[in-house]
Every structure is written in C-alpha cells, then in structure tokens.
PDB file of C-alpha atoms in Angstrom:
ATOM      1  CA  GLU D   1      14.762 -55.607  41.817  1.00  0.00           C
ATOM      2  CA  ASP D   2      14.712 -57.240  45.252  1.00  0.00           C
ATOM      3  CA  GLN D   3      14.686 -61.005  45.200  1.00  0.00           C
ATOM      4  CA  VAL D   4      14.711 -63.822  47.889  1.00  0.00           C
ATOM      5  CA  THR D   5      15.082 -67.364  47.044  1.00  0.00           C
ATOM      6  CA  GLN D   6      14.736 -70.103  49.645  1.00  0.00           C
ATOM      7  CA  SER D   7      15.901 -73.589  49.734  1.00  0.00           C
ATOM      8  CA  PRO D   8      15.168 -76.464  50.092  1.00  0.00           C
ATOM      9  CA  GLU D   9      11.769 -76.447  48.226  1.00  0.00           C
ATOM     10  CA  ALA D  10      10.782 -79.018  50.160  1.00  0.00           C
ATOM     11  CA  LEU D  11      12.132 -80.980  53.404  1.00  0.00           C
ATOM     12  CA  ARG D  12      10.864 -83.928  55.236  1.00  0.00           C
ATOM     13  CA  LEU D  13      11.715 -84.715  58.682  1.00  0.00           C
ATOM     14  CA  GLN D  14      11.282 -87.272  61.647  1.00  0.00           C
ATOM     15  CA  GLU D  15      10.315 -85.522  64.751  1.00  0.00           C
ATOM     16  CA  GLY D  16      13.492 -84.485  66.860  1.00  0.00           C
ATOM     17  CA  GLU D  17      15.395 -84.357  63.587  1.00  0.00           C
ATOM     18  CA  SER D  18      17.016 -81.006  63.653  1.00  0.00           C
ATOM     19  CA  SER D  19      17.885 -79.039  60.365  1.00  0.00           C
ATOM     20  CA  SER D  20      18.304 -75.252  58.889  1.00  0.00           C
ATOM     21  CA  LEU D  21      16.239 -73.354  55.760  1.00  0.00           C
ATOM     22  CA  ASN D  22      18.045 -70.454  54.157  1.00  0.00           C
ATOM     23  CA  CYS D  23      16.751 -67.627  52.506  1.00  0.00           C
ATOM     24  CA  SER D  24      18.922 -65.816  50.100  1.00  0.00           C
ATOM     25  CA  TYR D  25      18.679 -62.118  49.161  1.00  0.00           C
ATOM     26  CA  THR D  26      19.447 -59.560  46.745  1.00  0.00           C
ATOM     27  CA  VAL D  27      18.215 -55.919  47.512  1.00  0.00           C
ATOM     28  CA  SER D  28      19.288 -52.422  47.116  1.00  0.00           C
ATOM     29  CA  GLY D  29      19.652 -51.603  51.174  1.00  0.00           C
ATOM     30  CA  LEU D  30      17.975 -54.166  53.639  1.00  0.00           C
ATOM     31  CA  ARG D  31      15.285 -52.433  55.615  1.00  0.00           C
ATOM     32  CA  GLY D  32      14.158 -55.611  57.322  1.00  0.00           C
ATOM     33  CA  LEU D  33      13.954 -59.521  56.690  1.00  0.00           C
ATOM     34  CA  PHE D  34      10.936 -61.255  58.225  1.00  0.00           C
ATOM     35  CA  TRP D  35       9.912 -64.967  58.172  1.00  0.00           C
ATOM     36  CA  TYR D  36       6.553 -66.148  58.158  1.00  0.00           C
ATOM     37  CA  ARG D  37       4.643 -69.930  58.789  1.00  0.00           C
ATOM     38  CA  GLN D  38       1.772 -70.905  56.848  1.00  0.00           C
ATOM     39  CA  ASP D  39      -0.423 -73.192  56.716  1.00  0.00           C
ATOM     40  CA  PRO D  40      -2.468 -75.063  53.615  1.00  0.00           C
ATOM     41  CA  GLY D  41      -5.249 -72.683  53.076  1.00  0.00           C
ATOM     42  CA  LYS D  42      -4.461 -69.871  55.578  1.00  0.00           C
ATOM     43  CA  GLY D  43      -3.050 -66.364  55.719  1.00  0.00           C
ATOM     44  CA  PRO D  44       0.610 -66.449  56.523  1.00  0.00           C
ATOM     45  CA  GLU D  45       1.380 -65.815  60.388  1.00  0.00           C
ATOM     46  CA  PHE D  46       4.178 -63.602  61.418  1.00  0.00           C
ATOM     47  CA  LEU D  47       6.833 -65.073  63.090  1.00  0.00           C
ATOM     48  CA  PHE D  48      10.461 -62.640  63.513  1.00  0.00           C
ATOM     49  CA  THR D  49      11.684 -59.645  61.946  1.00  0.00           C
ATOM     50  CA  LEU D  50      15.344 -59.363  61.620  1.00  0.00           C
ATOM     51  CA  TYR D  51      17.286 -56.035  60.679  1.00  0.00           C
ATOM     52  CA  SER D  52      20.979 -56.325  60.879  1.00  0.00           C
ATOM     53  CA  ALA D  53      23.571 -59.139  60.175  1.00  0.00           C
ATOM     54  CA  GLY D  54      24.347 -60.951  63.335  1.00  0.00           C
ATOM     55  CA  GLU D  55      21.375 -60.413  64.688  1.00  0.00           C
ATOM     56  CA  GLU D  56      19.255 -63.498  66.244  1.00  0.00           C
ATOM     57  CA  LYS D  57      15.531 -63.959  67.227  1.00  0.00           C
ATOM     58  CA  GLU D  58      13.949 -66.885  69.301  1.00  0.00           C
ATOM     59  CA  LYS D  59      10.831 -68.867  69.471  1.00  0.00           C
ATOM     60  CA  GLU D  60      10.110 -71.979  71.028  1.00  0.00           C
ATOM     61  CA  ARG D  61      11.969 -74.198  68.670  1.00  0.00           C
ATOM     62  CA  LEU D  62      12.901 -71.962  66.406  1.00  0.00           C
ATOM     63  CA  LYS D  63      15.945 -69.447  65.767  1.00  0.00           C
ATOM     64  CA  ALA D  64      16.441 -67.147  62.813  1.00  0.00           C
ATOM     65  CA  THR D  65      19.820 -65.808  61.789  1.00  0.00           C
ATOM     66  CA  LEU D  66      21.114 -63.027  59.601  1.00  0.00           C
ATOM     67  CA  THR D  67      24.275 -62.278  57.871  1.00  0.00           C
ATOM     68  CA  LYS D  68      24.447 -59.804  54.968  1.00  0.00           C
ATOM     69  CA  LYS D  69      23.540 -61.959  52.280  1.00  0.00           C
ATOM     70  CA  GLU D  70      21.138 -64.561  53.932  1.00  0.00           C
ATOM     71  CA  SER D  71      19.096 -65.863  56.585  1.00  0.00           C
ATOM     72  CA  PHE D  72      18.573 -68.953  58.221  1.00  0.00           C
ATOM     73  CA  LEU D  73      15.310 -70.595  59.943  1.00  0.00           C
ATOM     74  CA  HIS D  74      17.329 -72.913  62.456  1.00  0.00           C
ATOM     75  CA  ILE D  75      14.448 -76.161  63.575  1.00  0.00           C
ATOM     76  CA  THR D  76      15.607 -77.426  66.751  1.00  0.00           C
ATOM     77  CA  ALA D  77      14.160 -81.396  67.595  1.00  0.00           C
ATOM     78  CA  PRO D  78      11.072 -80.291  65.532  1.00  0.00           C
ATOM     79  CA  LYS D  79       7.405 -81.503  66.355  1.00  0.00           C
ATOM     80  CA  PRO D  80       4.887 -82.365  63.461  1.00  0.00           C
ATOM     81  CA  GLU D  81       3.198 -79.480  64.743  1.00  0.00           C
ATOM     82  CA  ASP D  82       6.254 -77.654  63.102  1.00  0.00           C
ATOM     83  CA  SER D  83       5.051 -79.440  59.505  1.00  0.00           C
ATOM     84  CA  ALA D  84       4.053 -75.737  57.423  1.00  0.00           C
ATOM     85  CA  THR D  85       5.596 -73.877  54.796  1.00  0.00           C
ATOM     86  CA  TYR D  86       7.751 -71.437  56.163  1.00  0.00           C
ATOM     87  CA  LEU D  87       8.345 -68.280  53.973  1.00  0.00           C
ATOM     88  CA  CYS D  88      11.067 -65.183  53.738  1.00  0.00           C
ATOM     89  CA  ALA D  89      10.369 -61.849  52.729  1.00  0.00           C
ATOM     90  CA  VAL D  90      12.352 -58.612  52.999  1.00  0.00           C
ATOM     91  CA  ILE D  91      11.624 -55.025  52.525  1.00  0.00           C
ATOM     92  CA  SER D  92      14.124 -52.384  51.256  1.00  0.00           C
ATOM     93  CA  SER D  93      15.304 -48.954  50.819  1.00  0.00           C
ATOM     94  CA  GLY D  94      13.949 -49.401  46.989  1.00  0.00           C
ATOM     95  CA  SER D  95      10.598 -51.137  47.679  1.00  0.00           C
ATOM     96  CA  ALA D  96       8.619 -48.520  49.366  1.00  0.00           C
ATOM     97  CA  ARG D  97       6.817 -50.484  52.127  1.00  0.00           C
ATOM     98  CA  GLN D  98       5.935 -53.749  50.408  1.00  0.00           C
ATOM     99  CA  LEU D  99       7.375 -57.400  51.050  1.00  0.00           C
ATOM    100  CA  THR D 100       9.117 -59.078  48.243  1.00  0.00           C
ATOM    101  CA  PHE D 101       8.576 -62.866  49.310  1.00  0.00           C
ATOM    102  CA  GLY D 102      10.522 -65.989  48.283  1.00  0.00           C
ATOM    103  CA  SER D 103       8.628 -69.201  47.190  1.00  0.00           C
ATOM    104  CA  GLY D 104       8.750 -70.987  50.993  1.00  0.00           C
ATOM    105  CA  THR D 105       9.933 -74.244  52.199  1.00  0.00           C
ATOM    106  CA  GLN D 106       7.490 -76.788  52.800  1.00  0.00           C
ATOM    107  CA  LEU D 107       8.269 -78.948  55.922  1.00  0.00           C
ATOM    108  CA  THR D 108       7.165 -82.052  57.067  1.00  0.00           C
ATOM    109  CA  VAL D 109       7.762 -83.100  60.253  1.00  0.00           C
ATOM    110  CA  LEU D 110       6.710 -87.059  60.663  1.00  0.00           C
ATOM    111  CA  PRO D 111       6.050 -88.650  63.723  1.00  0.00           C
TER     112      PRO D 111
ATOM    113  CA  ASP M   1     -10.161 -61.437  67.947  1.00  0.00           C
ATOM    114  CA  THR M   2      -8.500 -58.376  66.925  1.00  0.00           C
ATOM    115  CA  GLY M   3      -6.835 -59.735  63.961  1.00  0.00           C
ATOM    116  CA  VAL M   4      -7.336 -58.627  59.960  1.00  0.00           C
ATOM    117  CA  SER M   5     -10.285 -60.661  58.999  1.00  0.00           C
ATOM    118  CA  GLN M   6     -11.262 -60.723  55.172  1.00  0.00           C
ATOM    119  CA  ASP M   7     -14.890 -61.563  53.533  1.00  0.00           C
ATOM    120  CA  PRO M   8     -15.400 -63.822  51.744  1.00  0.00           C
ATOM    121  CA  ARG M   9     -13.300 -66.670  52.471  1.00  0.00           C
ATOM    122  CA  HIS M  10     -14.202 -68.164  49.281  1.00  0.00           C
ATOM    123  CA  LYS M  11     -15.647 -66.960  46.194  1.00  0.00           C
ATOM    124  CA  ILE M  12     -16.384 -68.718  42.952  1.00  0.00           C
ATOM    125  CA  THR M  13     -17.244 -66.942  39.880  1.00  0.00           C
ATOM    126  CA  LYS M  14     -17.623 -67.528  35.975  1.00  0.00           C
ATOM    127  CA  ARG M  15     -15.320 -65.351  34.038  1.00  0.00           C
ATOM    128  CA  GLY M  16     -16.232 -61.988  32.664  1.00  0.00           C
ATOM    129  CA  GLN M  17     -18.350 -61.436  36.193  1.00  0.00           C
ATOM    130  CA  ASN M  18     -17.119 -58.856  38.774  1.00  0.00           C
ATOM    131  CA  VAL M  19     -16.082 -59.632  42.358  1.00  0.00           C
ATOM    132  CA  THR M  20     -15.407 -57.545  45.355  1.00  0.00           C
ATOM    133  CA  PHE M  21     -13.516 -58.444  48.598  1.00  0.00           C
ATOM    134  CA  ARG M  22     -13.544 -56.636  51.969  1.00  0.00           C
ATOM    135  CA  CYS M  23     -10.625 -56.282  54.021  1.00  0.00           C
ATOM    136  CA  ASP M  24     -11.023 -55.064  58.021  1.00  0.00           C
ATOM    137  CA  PRO M  25      -7.627 -54.414  59.090  1.00  0.00           C
ATOM    138  CA  ILE M  26      -6.386 -54.547  63.358  1.00  0.00           C
ATOM    139  CA  SER M  27      -7.909 -51.062  64.370  1.00  0.00           C
ATOM    140  CA  GLU M  28      -4.785 -49.262  65.376  1.00  0.00           C
ATOM    141  CA  HIS M  29      -2.765 -50.180  62.255  1.00  0.00           C
ATOM    142  CA  ASN M  30      -3.350 -47.228  59.777  1.00  0.00           C
ATOM    143  CA  ARG M  31      -0.944 -49.284  56.900  1.00  0.00           C
ATOM    144  CA  LEU M  32      -2.863 -51.518  54.535  1.00  0.00           C
ATOM    145  CA  TYR M  33      -1.841 -53.935  52.035  1.00  0.00           C
ATOM    146  CA  TRP M  34      -3.145 -56.270  49.587  1.00  0.00           C
ATOM    147  CA  TYR M  35      -1.346 -59.159  47.818  1.00  0.00           C
ATOM    148  CA  ARG M  36      -1.655 -62.177  45.680  1.00  0.00           C
ATOM    149  CA  GLN M  37      -0.609 -65.478  45.911  1.00  0.00           C
ATOM    150  CA  THR M  38      -0.902 -68.592  43.924  1.00  0.00           C
ATOM    151  CA  LEU M  39      -0.124 -72.162  44.334  1.00  0.00           C
ATOM    152  CA  GLY M  40       3.566 -72.882  45.237  1.00  0.00           C
ATOM    153  CA  GLN M  41       4.263 -69.458  45.237  1.00  0.00           C
ATOM    154  CA  GLY M  42       5.114 -66.363  47.707  1.00  0.00           C
ATOM    155  CA  PRO M  43       2.600 -63.576  47.903  1.00  0.00           C
ATOM    156  CA  GLU M  44       3.297 -60.839  45.164  1.00  0.00           C
ATOM    157  CA  PHE M  45       2.348 -57.233  46.135  1.00  0.00           C
ATOM    158  CA  LEU M  46      -0.564 -55.457  44.716  1.00  0.00           C
ATOM    159  CA  THR M  47      -1.248 -51.902  46.291  1.00  0.00           C
ATOM    160  CA  TYR M  48      -0.679 -50.287  49.600  1.00  0.00           C
ATOM    161  CA  PHE M  49      -2.447 -47.486  51.628  1.00  0.00           C
ATOM    162  CA  GLN M  50      -1.735 -44.977  54.514  1.00  0.00           C
ATOM    163  CA  ASN M  51      -4.750 -44.148  55.731  1.00  0.00           C
ATOM    164  CA  GLU M  52      -6.989 -43.415  52.746  1.00  0.00           C
ATOM    165  CA  ALA M  53      -4.604 -42.382  50.274  1.00  0.00           C
ATOM    166  CA  GLN M  54      -3.467 -45.362  47.970  1.00  0.00           C
ATOM    167  CA  LEU M  55       0.672 -44.815  47.736  1.00  0.00           C
ATOM    168  CA  GLU M  56       1.926 -47.440  45.815  1.00  0.00           C
ATOM    169  CA  LYS M  57       0.575 -50.136  43.090  1.00  0.00           C
ATOM    170  CA  SER M  58       2.336 -53.052  41.486  1.00  0.00           C
ATOM    171  CA  ARG M  59       2.164 -53.425  38.094  1.00  0.00           C
ATOM    172  CA  LEU M  60       0.849 -56.897  38.514  1.00  0.00           C
ATOM    173  CA  LEU M  61      -2.167 -54.193  39.072  1.00  0.00           C
ATOM    174  CA  SER M  62      -4.086 -54.368  35.806  1.00  0.00           C
ATOM    175  CA  ASP M  63      -6.781 -51.775  34.861  1.00  0.00           C
ATOM    176  CA  ARG M  64      -9.452 -54.374  35.677  1.00  0.00           C
ATOM    177  CA  PHE M  65      -8.334 -54.269  39.375  1.00  0.00           C
ATOM    178  CA  SER M  66      -8.918 -51.101  41.982  1.00  0.00           C
ATOM    179  CA  ALA M  67      -8.446 -50.720  45.471  1.00  0.00           C
ATOM    180  CA  GLU M  68     -10.500 -48.275  47.579  1.00  0.00           C
ATOM    181  CA  ARG M  69      -9.942 -47.511  51.759  1.00  0.00           C
ATOM    182  CA  PRO M  70     -12.512 -44.505  51.623  1.00  0.00           C
ATOM    183  CA  LYS M  71     -12.532 -43.590  55.428  1.00  0.00           C
ATOM    184  CA  GLY M  72      -8.816 -44.897  56.264  1.00  0.00           C
ATOM    185  CA  SER M  73     -10.508 -47.962  57.908  1.00  0.00           C
ATOM    186  CA  PHE M  74     -11.910 -51.082  55.895  1.00  0.00           C
ATOM    187  CA  SER M  75     -10.699 -51.877  52.391  1.00  0.00           C
ATOM    188  CA  THR M  76     -12.265 -53.191  49.464  1.00  0.00           C
ATOM    189  CA  LEU M  77     -10.277 -54.974  46.365  1.00  0.00           C
ATOM    190  CA  GLU M  78     -12.649 -54.907  42.840  1.00  0.00           C
ATOM    191  CA  ILE M  79     -11.950 -57.212  39.758  1.00  0.00           C
ATOM    192  CA  GLN M  80     -13.955 -56.149  36.655  1.00  0.00           C
ATOM    193  CA  ARG M  81     -14.518 -59.084  34.000  1.00  0.00           C
ATOM    194  CA  THR M  82     -12.749 -61.689  35.811  1.00  0.00           C
ATOM    195  CA  GLU M  83     -10.406 -63.973  33.919  1.00  0.00           C
ATOM    196  CA  GLN M  84      -9.100 -67.816  34.322  1.00  0.00           C
ATOM    197  CA  GLY M  85      -5.683 -66.051  35.385  1.00  0.00           C
ATOM    198  CA  ASP M  86      -7.262 -64.009  38.377  1.00  0.00           C
ATOM    199  CA  SER M  87      -7.657 -67.316  40.678  1.00  0.00           C
ATOM    200  CA  ALA M  88      -5.619 -66.968  43.205  1.00  0.00           C
ATOM    201  CA  MET M  89      -5.479 -66.478  47.013  1.00  0.00           C
ATOM    202  CA  TYR M  90      -6.444 -62.737  47.863  1.00  0.00           C
ATOM    203  CA  LEU M  91      -4.328 -61.693  51.161  1.00  0.00           C
ATOM    204  CA  CYS M  92      -4.742 -58.496  53.122  1.00  0.00           C
ATOM    205  CA  ALA M  93      -2.167 -57.185  55.938  1.00  0.00           C
ATOM    206  CA  SER M  94      -1.807 -54.473  58.110  1.00  0.00           C
ATOM    207  CA  SER M  95       0.815 -52.336  59.985  1.00  0.00           C
ATOM    208  CA  ARG M  96       1.426 -49.754  62.328  1.00  0.00           C
ATOM    209  CA  ASP M  97       2.724 -46.389  60.950  1.00  0.00           C
ATOM    210  CA  ASN M  98       6.293 -46.021  62.635  1.00  0.00           C
ATOM    211  CA  SER M  99       8.904 -47.238  60.631  1.00  0.00           C
ATOM    212  CA  TRP M 100      10.565 -49.191  57.248  1.00  0.00           C
ATOM    213  CA  GLY M 101      10.321 -52.536  59.057  1.00  0.00           C
ATOM    214  CA  ASN M 102       7.307 -52.972  60.819  1.00  0.00           C
ATOM    215  CA  GLU M 103       5.607 -56.168  60.978  1.00  0.00           C
ATOM    216  CA  GLN M 104       2.940 -56.829  58.851  1.00  0.00           C
ATOM    217  CA  PHE M 105       0.176 -58.946  59.917  1.00  0.00           C
ATOM    218  CA  PHE M 106      -2.199 -61.080  57.347  1.00  0.00           C
ATOM    219  CA  GLY M 107      -5.834 -62.079  57.509  1.00  0.00           C
ATOM    220  CA  PRO M 108      -7.091 -65.854  56.161  1.00  0.00           C
ATOM    221  CA  GLY M 109      -7.203 -64.625  52.794  1.00  0.00           C
ATOM    222  CA  THR M 110     -10.084 -64.898  50.123  1.00  0.00           C
ATOM    223  CA  ARG M 111      -9.419 -68.021  47.795  1.00  0.00           C
ATOM    224  CA  LEU M 112     -11.133 -66.712  44.200  1.00  0.00           C
ATOM    225  CA  THR M 113     -11.902 -69.332  41.532  1.00  0.00           C
ATOM    226  CA  VAL M 114     -12.744 -68.308  37.987  1.00  0.00           C
ATOM    227  CA  LEU M 115     -14.438 -70.941  36.250  1.00  0.00           C
TER     228      LEU M 115
END
C-alpha cells in the first residue's frame, strides 16, 4: 500500500524567511509525484509533477525536487500570499490512476 | 472559465436523507475522479471513470455511495441514507488520457454537512 508522509504538519515563517517542506513516500513503482496548494474551503491547485529522481521544477518562489525516497518543496523569500496548505501526492504502478495524498503542511507566512 | 466545476458548493442535510452532487470536468479530459477530504487530512480516492466506464472503486465507497458518468461528460455522486460520518468535502478532478502521470485538476468541492 502506498504511503505518503509530510512534515512538518504546520510551519510559520516570517516574510522573506526561506524554508523547505518534506514529503517522504513508500510506493511500489513511482509513476509520478505531485505537489498541490490548497487554500481554505477550496479545491487543491496543481503546482508540479516530478517523475524521476534528480528532477527539479520551479515556479516563482517555489522549487520542487525529488529523490528516490522523498521530495522537497523549497520556498524562497516567501510572501504572506504563499500561506496555504501544501499537499504532496503520488501515483504508483500499483494504484491504478488514483492519487495517494499526504496530510499536508499548513504554511503561514507572517508580514 | 474552463476549469472543473461542482454543484452545489454546500449541502446541509439531515441524517437518513439522500444527496446528489454533480461534477463537470474540463471539456477535453476523459478521466474523472471523485475524492473525499476531511478536516486536516489530504483527499482520499473514492472512484474513477474513463469516459463512461467506472474502472476503479475504493473500499471507502460503501454500498450507500453510487457514481455515474452516463455520457462520458458530467458525473454525479449519490449518497443514500446519509450518516454523520459522511460529513466531508467531496472533490472532483479530471485529467487527460495520455499516460500514468497526468496531472489531475480539481474542482472547488462540495461541502456536505450531515446533521
């Protein structure tokens, strides 16, 4: 059974204070690792897909990286509008097409 | 706006009543998924359609839950004899039919409260 664990559960940063969120996974044949952003009361918003170890993707202040056991979401010089819950999910060869999600990291960026 | 849409956005019902939710996927996407999310947790997979065929169902999907996608376009999720434990956000997502790792795009969700 696929498992995804995210840490920390919650993170408070000052504006401009860079940090990283962790997503560790156990799957039978990774097909893709996905990062989503979710604002309160809304559906998840797609950010990145990573397919193989060593791959990196960037978007504005966010950078996602992937190893064989975990992924990191690096946030550089965050702004208050980056406050949200960040969700990590995987698709594996054993899970048909469904995403298996972690519980998320709730990020708060203080002005 | 060509994103995934869901209706209603909020539903309050009494225990024992039946409810039905609708999802309209992105028009060129032929895969459609239903997930359920409770407070503080990530979404959990319920079921998946490719066109009109329901190809996968989670063990979370009890006999009280049924989903359809009659013409391969919109989908409905019905919950019969609702229970308080059914209170959650019900999310719909869609994706293209190209490869394993296709990105799934989510709708805004339907928040169900069972009293």
